PDB file of C-alpha atoms in Angstrom:
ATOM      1  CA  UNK A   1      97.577 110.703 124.320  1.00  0.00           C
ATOM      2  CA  UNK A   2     101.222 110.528 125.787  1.00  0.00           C
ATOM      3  CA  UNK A   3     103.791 109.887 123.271  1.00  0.00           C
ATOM      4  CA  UNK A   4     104.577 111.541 120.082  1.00  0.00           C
ATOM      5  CA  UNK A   5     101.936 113.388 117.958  1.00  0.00           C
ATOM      6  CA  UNK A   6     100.625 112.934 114.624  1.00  0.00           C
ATOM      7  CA  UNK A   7      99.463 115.955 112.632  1.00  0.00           C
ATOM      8  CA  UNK A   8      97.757 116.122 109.313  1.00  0.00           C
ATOM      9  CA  UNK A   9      99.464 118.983 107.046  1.00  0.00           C
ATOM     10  CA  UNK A  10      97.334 119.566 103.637  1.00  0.00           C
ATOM     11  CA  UNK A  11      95.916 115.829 103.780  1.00  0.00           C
ATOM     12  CA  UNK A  12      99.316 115.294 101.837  1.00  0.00           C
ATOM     13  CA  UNK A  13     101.697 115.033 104.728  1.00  0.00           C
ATOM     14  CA  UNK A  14     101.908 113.981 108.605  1.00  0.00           C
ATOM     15  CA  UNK A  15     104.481 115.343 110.994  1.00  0.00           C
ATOM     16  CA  UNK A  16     104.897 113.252 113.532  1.00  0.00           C
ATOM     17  CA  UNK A  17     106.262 114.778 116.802  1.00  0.00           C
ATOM     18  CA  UNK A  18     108.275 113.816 119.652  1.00  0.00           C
ATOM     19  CA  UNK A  19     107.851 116.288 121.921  1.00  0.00           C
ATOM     20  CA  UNK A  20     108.769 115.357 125.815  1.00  0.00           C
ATOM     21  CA  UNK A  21     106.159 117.798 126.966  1.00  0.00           C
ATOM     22  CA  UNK A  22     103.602 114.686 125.541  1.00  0.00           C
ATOM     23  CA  UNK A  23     105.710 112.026 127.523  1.00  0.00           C
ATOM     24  CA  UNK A  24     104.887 110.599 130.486  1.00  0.00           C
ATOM     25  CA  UNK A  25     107.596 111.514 133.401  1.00  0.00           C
ATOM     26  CA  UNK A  26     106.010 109.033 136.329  1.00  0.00           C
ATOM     27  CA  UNK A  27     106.491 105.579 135.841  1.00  0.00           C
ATOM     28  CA  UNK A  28     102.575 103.578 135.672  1.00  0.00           C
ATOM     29  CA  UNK A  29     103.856 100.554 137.418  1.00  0.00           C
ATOM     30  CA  UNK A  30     105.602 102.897 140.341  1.00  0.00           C
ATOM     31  CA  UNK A  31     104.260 106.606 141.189  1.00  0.00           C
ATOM     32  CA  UNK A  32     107.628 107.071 142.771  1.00  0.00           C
ATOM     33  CA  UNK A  33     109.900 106.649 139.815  1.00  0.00           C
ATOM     34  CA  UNK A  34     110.433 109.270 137.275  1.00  0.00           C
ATOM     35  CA  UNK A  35     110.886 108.998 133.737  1.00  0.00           C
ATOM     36  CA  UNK A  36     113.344 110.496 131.678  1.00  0.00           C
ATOM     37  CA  UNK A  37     110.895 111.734 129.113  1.00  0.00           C
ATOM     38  CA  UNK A  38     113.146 114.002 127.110  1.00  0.00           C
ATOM     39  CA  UNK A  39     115.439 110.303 126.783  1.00  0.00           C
ATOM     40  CA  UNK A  40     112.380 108.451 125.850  1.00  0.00           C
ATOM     41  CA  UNK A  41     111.258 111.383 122.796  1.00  0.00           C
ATOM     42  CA  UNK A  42     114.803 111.320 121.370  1.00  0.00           C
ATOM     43  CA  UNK A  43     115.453 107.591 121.672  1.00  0.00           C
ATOM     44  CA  UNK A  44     112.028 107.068 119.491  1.00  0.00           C
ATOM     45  CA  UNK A  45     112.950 109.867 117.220  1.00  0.00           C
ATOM     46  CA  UNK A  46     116.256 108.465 116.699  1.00  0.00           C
ATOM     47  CA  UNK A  47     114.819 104.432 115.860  1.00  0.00           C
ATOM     48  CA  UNK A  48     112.536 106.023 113.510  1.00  0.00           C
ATOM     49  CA  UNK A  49     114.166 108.456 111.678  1.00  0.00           C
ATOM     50  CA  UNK A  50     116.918 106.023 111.498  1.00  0.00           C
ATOM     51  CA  UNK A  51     114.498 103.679 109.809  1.00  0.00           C
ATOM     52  CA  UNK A  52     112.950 106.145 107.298  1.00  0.00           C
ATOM     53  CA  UNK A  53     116.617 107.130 106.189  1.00  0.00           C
ATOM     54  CA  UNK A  54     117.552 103.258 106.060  1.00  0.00           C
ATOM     55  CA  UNK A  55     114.492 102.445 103.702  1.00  0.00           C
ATOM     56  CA  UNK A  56     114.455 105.943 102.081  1.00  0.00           C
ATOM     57  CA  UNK A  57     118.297 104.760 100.978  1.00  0.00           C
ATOM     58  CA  UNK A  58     117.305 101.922  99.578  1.00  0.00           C
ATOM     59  CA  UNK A  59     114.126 102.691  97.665  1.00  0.00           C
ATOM     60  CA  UNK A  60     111.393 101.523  99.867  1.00  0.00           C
ATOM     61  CA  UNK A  61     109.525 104.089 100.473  1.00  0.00           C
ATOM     62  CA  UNK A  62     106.425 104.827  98.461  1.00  0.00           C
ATOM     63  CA  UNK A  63     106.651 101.099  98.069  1.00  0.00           C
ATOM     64  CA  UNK A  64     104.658  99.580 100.748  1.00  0.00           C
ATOM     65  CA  UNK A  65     106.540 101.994 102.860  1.00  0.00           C
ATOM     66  CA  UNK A  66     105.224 105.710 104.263  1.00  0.00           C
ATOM     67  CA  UNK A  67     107.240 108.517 101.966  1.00  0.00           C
ATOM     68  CA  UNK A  68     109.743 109.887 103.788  1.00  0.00           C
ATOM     69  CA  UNK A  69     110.295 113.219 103.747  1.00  0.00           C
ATOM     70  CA  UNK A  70     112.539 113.826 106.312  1.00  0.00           C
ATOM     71  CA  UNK A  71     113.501 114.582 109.939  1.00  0.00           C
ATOM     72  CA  UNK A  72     113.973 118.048 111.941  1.00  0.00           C
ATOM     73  CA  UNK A  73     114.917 119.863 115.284  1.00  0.00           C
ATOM     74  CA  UNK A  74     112.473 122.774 115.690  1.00  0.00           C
ATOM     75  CA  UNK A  75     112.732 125.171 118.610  1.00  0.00           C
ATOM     76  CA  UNK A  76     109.798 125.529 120.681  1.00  0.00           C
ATOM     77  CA  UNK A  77     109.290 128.826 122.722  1.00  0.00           C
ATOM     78  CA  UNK A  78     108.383 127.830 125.849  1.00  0.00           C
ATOM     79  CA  UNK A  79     107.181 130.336 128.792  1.00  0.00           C
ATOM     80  CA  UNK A  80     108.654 129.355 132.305  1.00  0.00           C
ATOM     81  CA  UNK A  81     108.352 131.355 135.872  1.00  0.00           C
ATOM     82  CA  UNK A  82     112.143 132.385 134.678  1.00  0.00           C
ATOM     83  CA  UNK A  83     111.501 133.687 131.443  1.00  0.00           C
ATOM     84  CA  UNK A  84     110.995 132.278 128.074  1.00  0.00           C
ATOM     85  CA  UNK A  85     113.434 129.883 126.930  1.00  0.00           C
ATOM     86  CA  UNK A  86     113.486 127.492 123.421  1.00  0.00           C
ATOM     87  CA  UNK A  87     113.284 123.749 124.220  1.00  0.00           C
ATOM     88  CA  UNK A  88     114.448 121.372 120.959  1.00  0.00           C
ATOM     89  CA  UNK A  89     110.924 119.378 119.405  1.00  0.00           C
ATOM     90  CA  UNK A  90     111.714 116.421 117.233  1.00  0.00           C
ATOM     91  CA  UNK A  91     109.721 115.817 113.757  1.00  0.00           C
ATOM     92  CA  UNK A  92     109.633 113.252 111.258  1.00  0.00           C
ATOM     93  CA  UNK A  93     107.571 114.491 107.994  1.00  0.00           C
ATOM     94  CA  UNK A  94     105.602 111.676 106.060  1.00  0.00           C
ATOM     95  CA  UNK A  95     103.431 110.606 103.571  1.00  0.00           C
ATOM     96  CA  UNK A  96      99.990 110.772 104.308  1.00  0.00           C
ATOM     97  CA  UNK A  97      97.600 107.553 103.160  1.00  0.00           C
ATOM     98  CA  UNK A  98      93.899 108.073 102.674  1.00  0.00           C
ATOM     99  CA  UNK A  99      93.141 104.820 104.040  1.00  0.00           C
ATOM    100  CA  UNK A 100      92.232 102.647 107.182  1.00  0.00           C
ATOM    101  CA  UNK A 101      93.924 101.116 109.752  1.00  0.00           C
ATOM    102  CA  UNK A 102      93.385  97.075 109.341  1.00  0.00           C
ATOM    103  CA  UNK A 103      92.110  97.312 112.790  1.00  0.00           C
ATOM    104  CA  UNK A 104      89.536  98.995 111.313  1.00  0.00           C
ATOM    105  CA  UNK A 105      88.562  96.030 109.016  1.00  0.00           C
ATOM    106  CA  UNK A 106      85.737  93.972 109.215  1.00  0.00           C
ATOM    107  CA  UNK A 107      87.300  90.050 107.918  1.00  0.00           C
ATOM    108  CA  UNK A 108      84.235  88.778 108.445  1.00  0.00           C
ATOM    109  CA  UNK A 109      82.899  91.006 105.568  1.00  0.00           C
ATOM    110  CA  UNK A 110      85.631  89.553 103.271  1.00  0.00           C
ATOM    111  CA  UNK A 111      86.192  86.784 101.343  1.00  0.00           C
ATOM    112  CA  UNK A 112      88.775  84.462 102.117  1.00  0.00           C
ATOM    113  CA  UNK A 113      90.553  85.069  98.891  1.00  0.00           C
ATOM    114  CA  UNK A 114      90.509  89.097 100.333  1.00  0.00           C
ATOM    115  CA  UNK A 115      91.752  88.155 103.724  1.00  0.00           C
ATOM    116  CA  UNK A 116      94.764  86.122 102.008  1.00  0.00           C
ATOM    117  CA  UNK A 117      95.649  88.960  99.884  1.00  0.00           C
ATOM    118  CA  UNK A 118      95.597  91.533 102.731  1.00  0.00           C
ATOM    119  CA  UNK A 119      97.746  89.589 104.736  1.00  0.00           C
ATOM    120  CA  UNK A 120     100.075  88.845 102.132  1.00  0.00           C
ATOM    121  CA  UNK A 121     100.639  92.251 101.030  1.00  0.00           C
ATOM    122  CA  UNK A 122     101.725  92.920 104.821  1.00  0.00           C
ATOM    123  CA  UNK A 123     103.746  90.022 105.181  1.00  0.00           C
ATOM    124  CA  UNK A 124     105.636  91.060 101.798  1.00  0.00           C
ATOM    125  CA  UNK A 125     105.934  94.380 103.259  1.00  0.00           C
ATOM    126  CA  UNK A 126     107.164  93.592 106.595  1.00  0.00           C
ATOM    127  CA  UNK A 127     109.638  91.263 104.593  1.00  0.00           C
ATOM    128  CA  UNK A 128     110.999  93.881 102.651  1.00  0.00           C
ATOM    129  CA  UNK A 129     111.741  96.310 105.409  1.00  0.00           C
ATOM    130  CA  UNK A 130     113.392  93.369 107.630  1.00  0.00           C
ATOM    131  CA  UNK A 131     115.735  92.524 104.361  1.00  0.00           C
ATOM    132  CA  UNK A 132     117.790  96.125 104.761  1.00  0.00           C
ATOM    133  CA  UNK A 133     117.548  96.006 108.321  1.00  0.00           C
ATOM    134  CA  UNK A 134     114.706  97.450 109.605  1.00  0.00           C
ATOM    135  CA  UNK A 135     112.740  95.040 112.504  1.00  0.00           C
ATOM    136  CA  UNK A 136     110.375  97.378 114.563  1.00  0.00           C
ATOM    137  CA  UNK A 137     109.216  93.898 115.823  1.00  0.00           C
ATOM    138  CA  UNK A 138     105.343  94.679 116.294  1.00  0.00           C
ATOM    139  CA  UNK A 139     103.653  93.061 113.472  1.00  0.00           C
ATOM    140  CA  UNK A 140     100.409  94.062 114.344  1.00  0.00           C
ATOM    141  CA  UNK A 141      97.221  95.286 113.227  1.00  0.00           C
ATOM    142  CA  UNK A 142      97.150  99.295 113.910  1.00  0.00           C
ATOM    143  CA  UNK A 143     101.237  99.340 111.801  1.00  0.00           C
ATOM    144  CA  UNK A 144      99.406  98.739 108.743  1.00  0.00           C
ATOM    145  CA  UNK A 145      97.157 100.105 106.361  1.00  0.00           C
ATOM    146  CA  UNK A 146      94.611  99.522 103.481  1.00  0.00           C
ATOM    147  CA  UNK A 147      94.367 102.405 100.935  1.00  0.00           C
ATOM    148  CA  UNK A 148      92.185 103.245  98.683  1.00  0.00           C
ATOM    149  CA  UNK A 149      88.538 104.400  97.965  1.00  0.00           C
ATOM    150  CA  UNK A 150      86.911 101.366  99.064  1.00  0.00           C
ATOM    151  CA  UNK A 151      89.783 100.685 101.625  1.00  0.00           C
ATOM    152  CA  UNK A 152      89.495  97.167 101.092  1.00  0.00           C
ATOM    153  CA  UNK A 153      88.841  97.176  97.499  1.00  0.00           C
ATOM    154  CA  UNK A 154      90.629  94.902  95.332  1.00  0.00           C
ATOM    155  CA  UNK A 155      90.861  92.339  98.650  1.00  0.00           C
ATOM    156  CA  UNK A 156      87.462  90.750  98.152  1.00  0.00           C
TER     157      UNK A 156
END
């Protein structure tokens, strides 16, 4: 997938990479345009480290909010025909949830009362992280989570 990179450290963590090397550099809508990709990586590094430290500030995180554990340059050694040169990778380091996407979720299989309370619990979420600031504006399905070892238990 094009874009940055999620990888699973100890099922405790998840790095989450912006690497421009996983960017698309060709425009989809016109094969003749090239994309800054290196831009792109760093410009979504930047919004979402900038979030994690914003909600990390004020106390948000572990609450309805991934853990943040903080945000890194690493230098990549990278072979070219010229020699091997080190190329800057951006990282944000998580929390990792043992749950499921609520794309994932069957409502149909809930009760009303369970569908309700899912949906509140994002809404309250979403809430809180637009109160200090924070609007990634795409409330949607695959940005949220149930955890959990029933996923959905305690929603029914």
């Amino acid at each position: 997938t094009l874009g940055p990179q999620l990888v699973v450290g100890n099922n405790s963590f998840v790095a989450k990479i912006f690497d421009p090397h996983y960017y698309d550099s060709i425009d989809k809508y016109d094969s003749y345009c090239r994309i800054d990709c290196v831009a792109d990586a760093g410009e979504e590094y930047t919004r979402e480290a900038a979030a994690y430290m914003e909600l990390s500030a004020n106390s948000l995180c572990g609450k309805g909010v991934l853990q943040y554990y903080g945000s890194w340059t690493c230098d990549m050694p990278t072979e070219t025909t010229s020699g091997l040169w080190m190329r800057p990778v951006l990282m944000v380091l998580m929390e990792c949830v043992n749950g499921i996407y609520m794309t994932e979720i069957h409502p149909e299989k809930l009760s009303k009362k369970g569908r309700l309370s899912i949906l509140y619990r994002a809404l309250e979420a979403n809430t809180e992280v637009q109160k200090h600031g924070v609007n990634q504006r795409d409330f949607h399905l695959r940005n949220f989570m149930c955890e959990g070892k029933d996923k959905t238990r305690g929603y029914e």
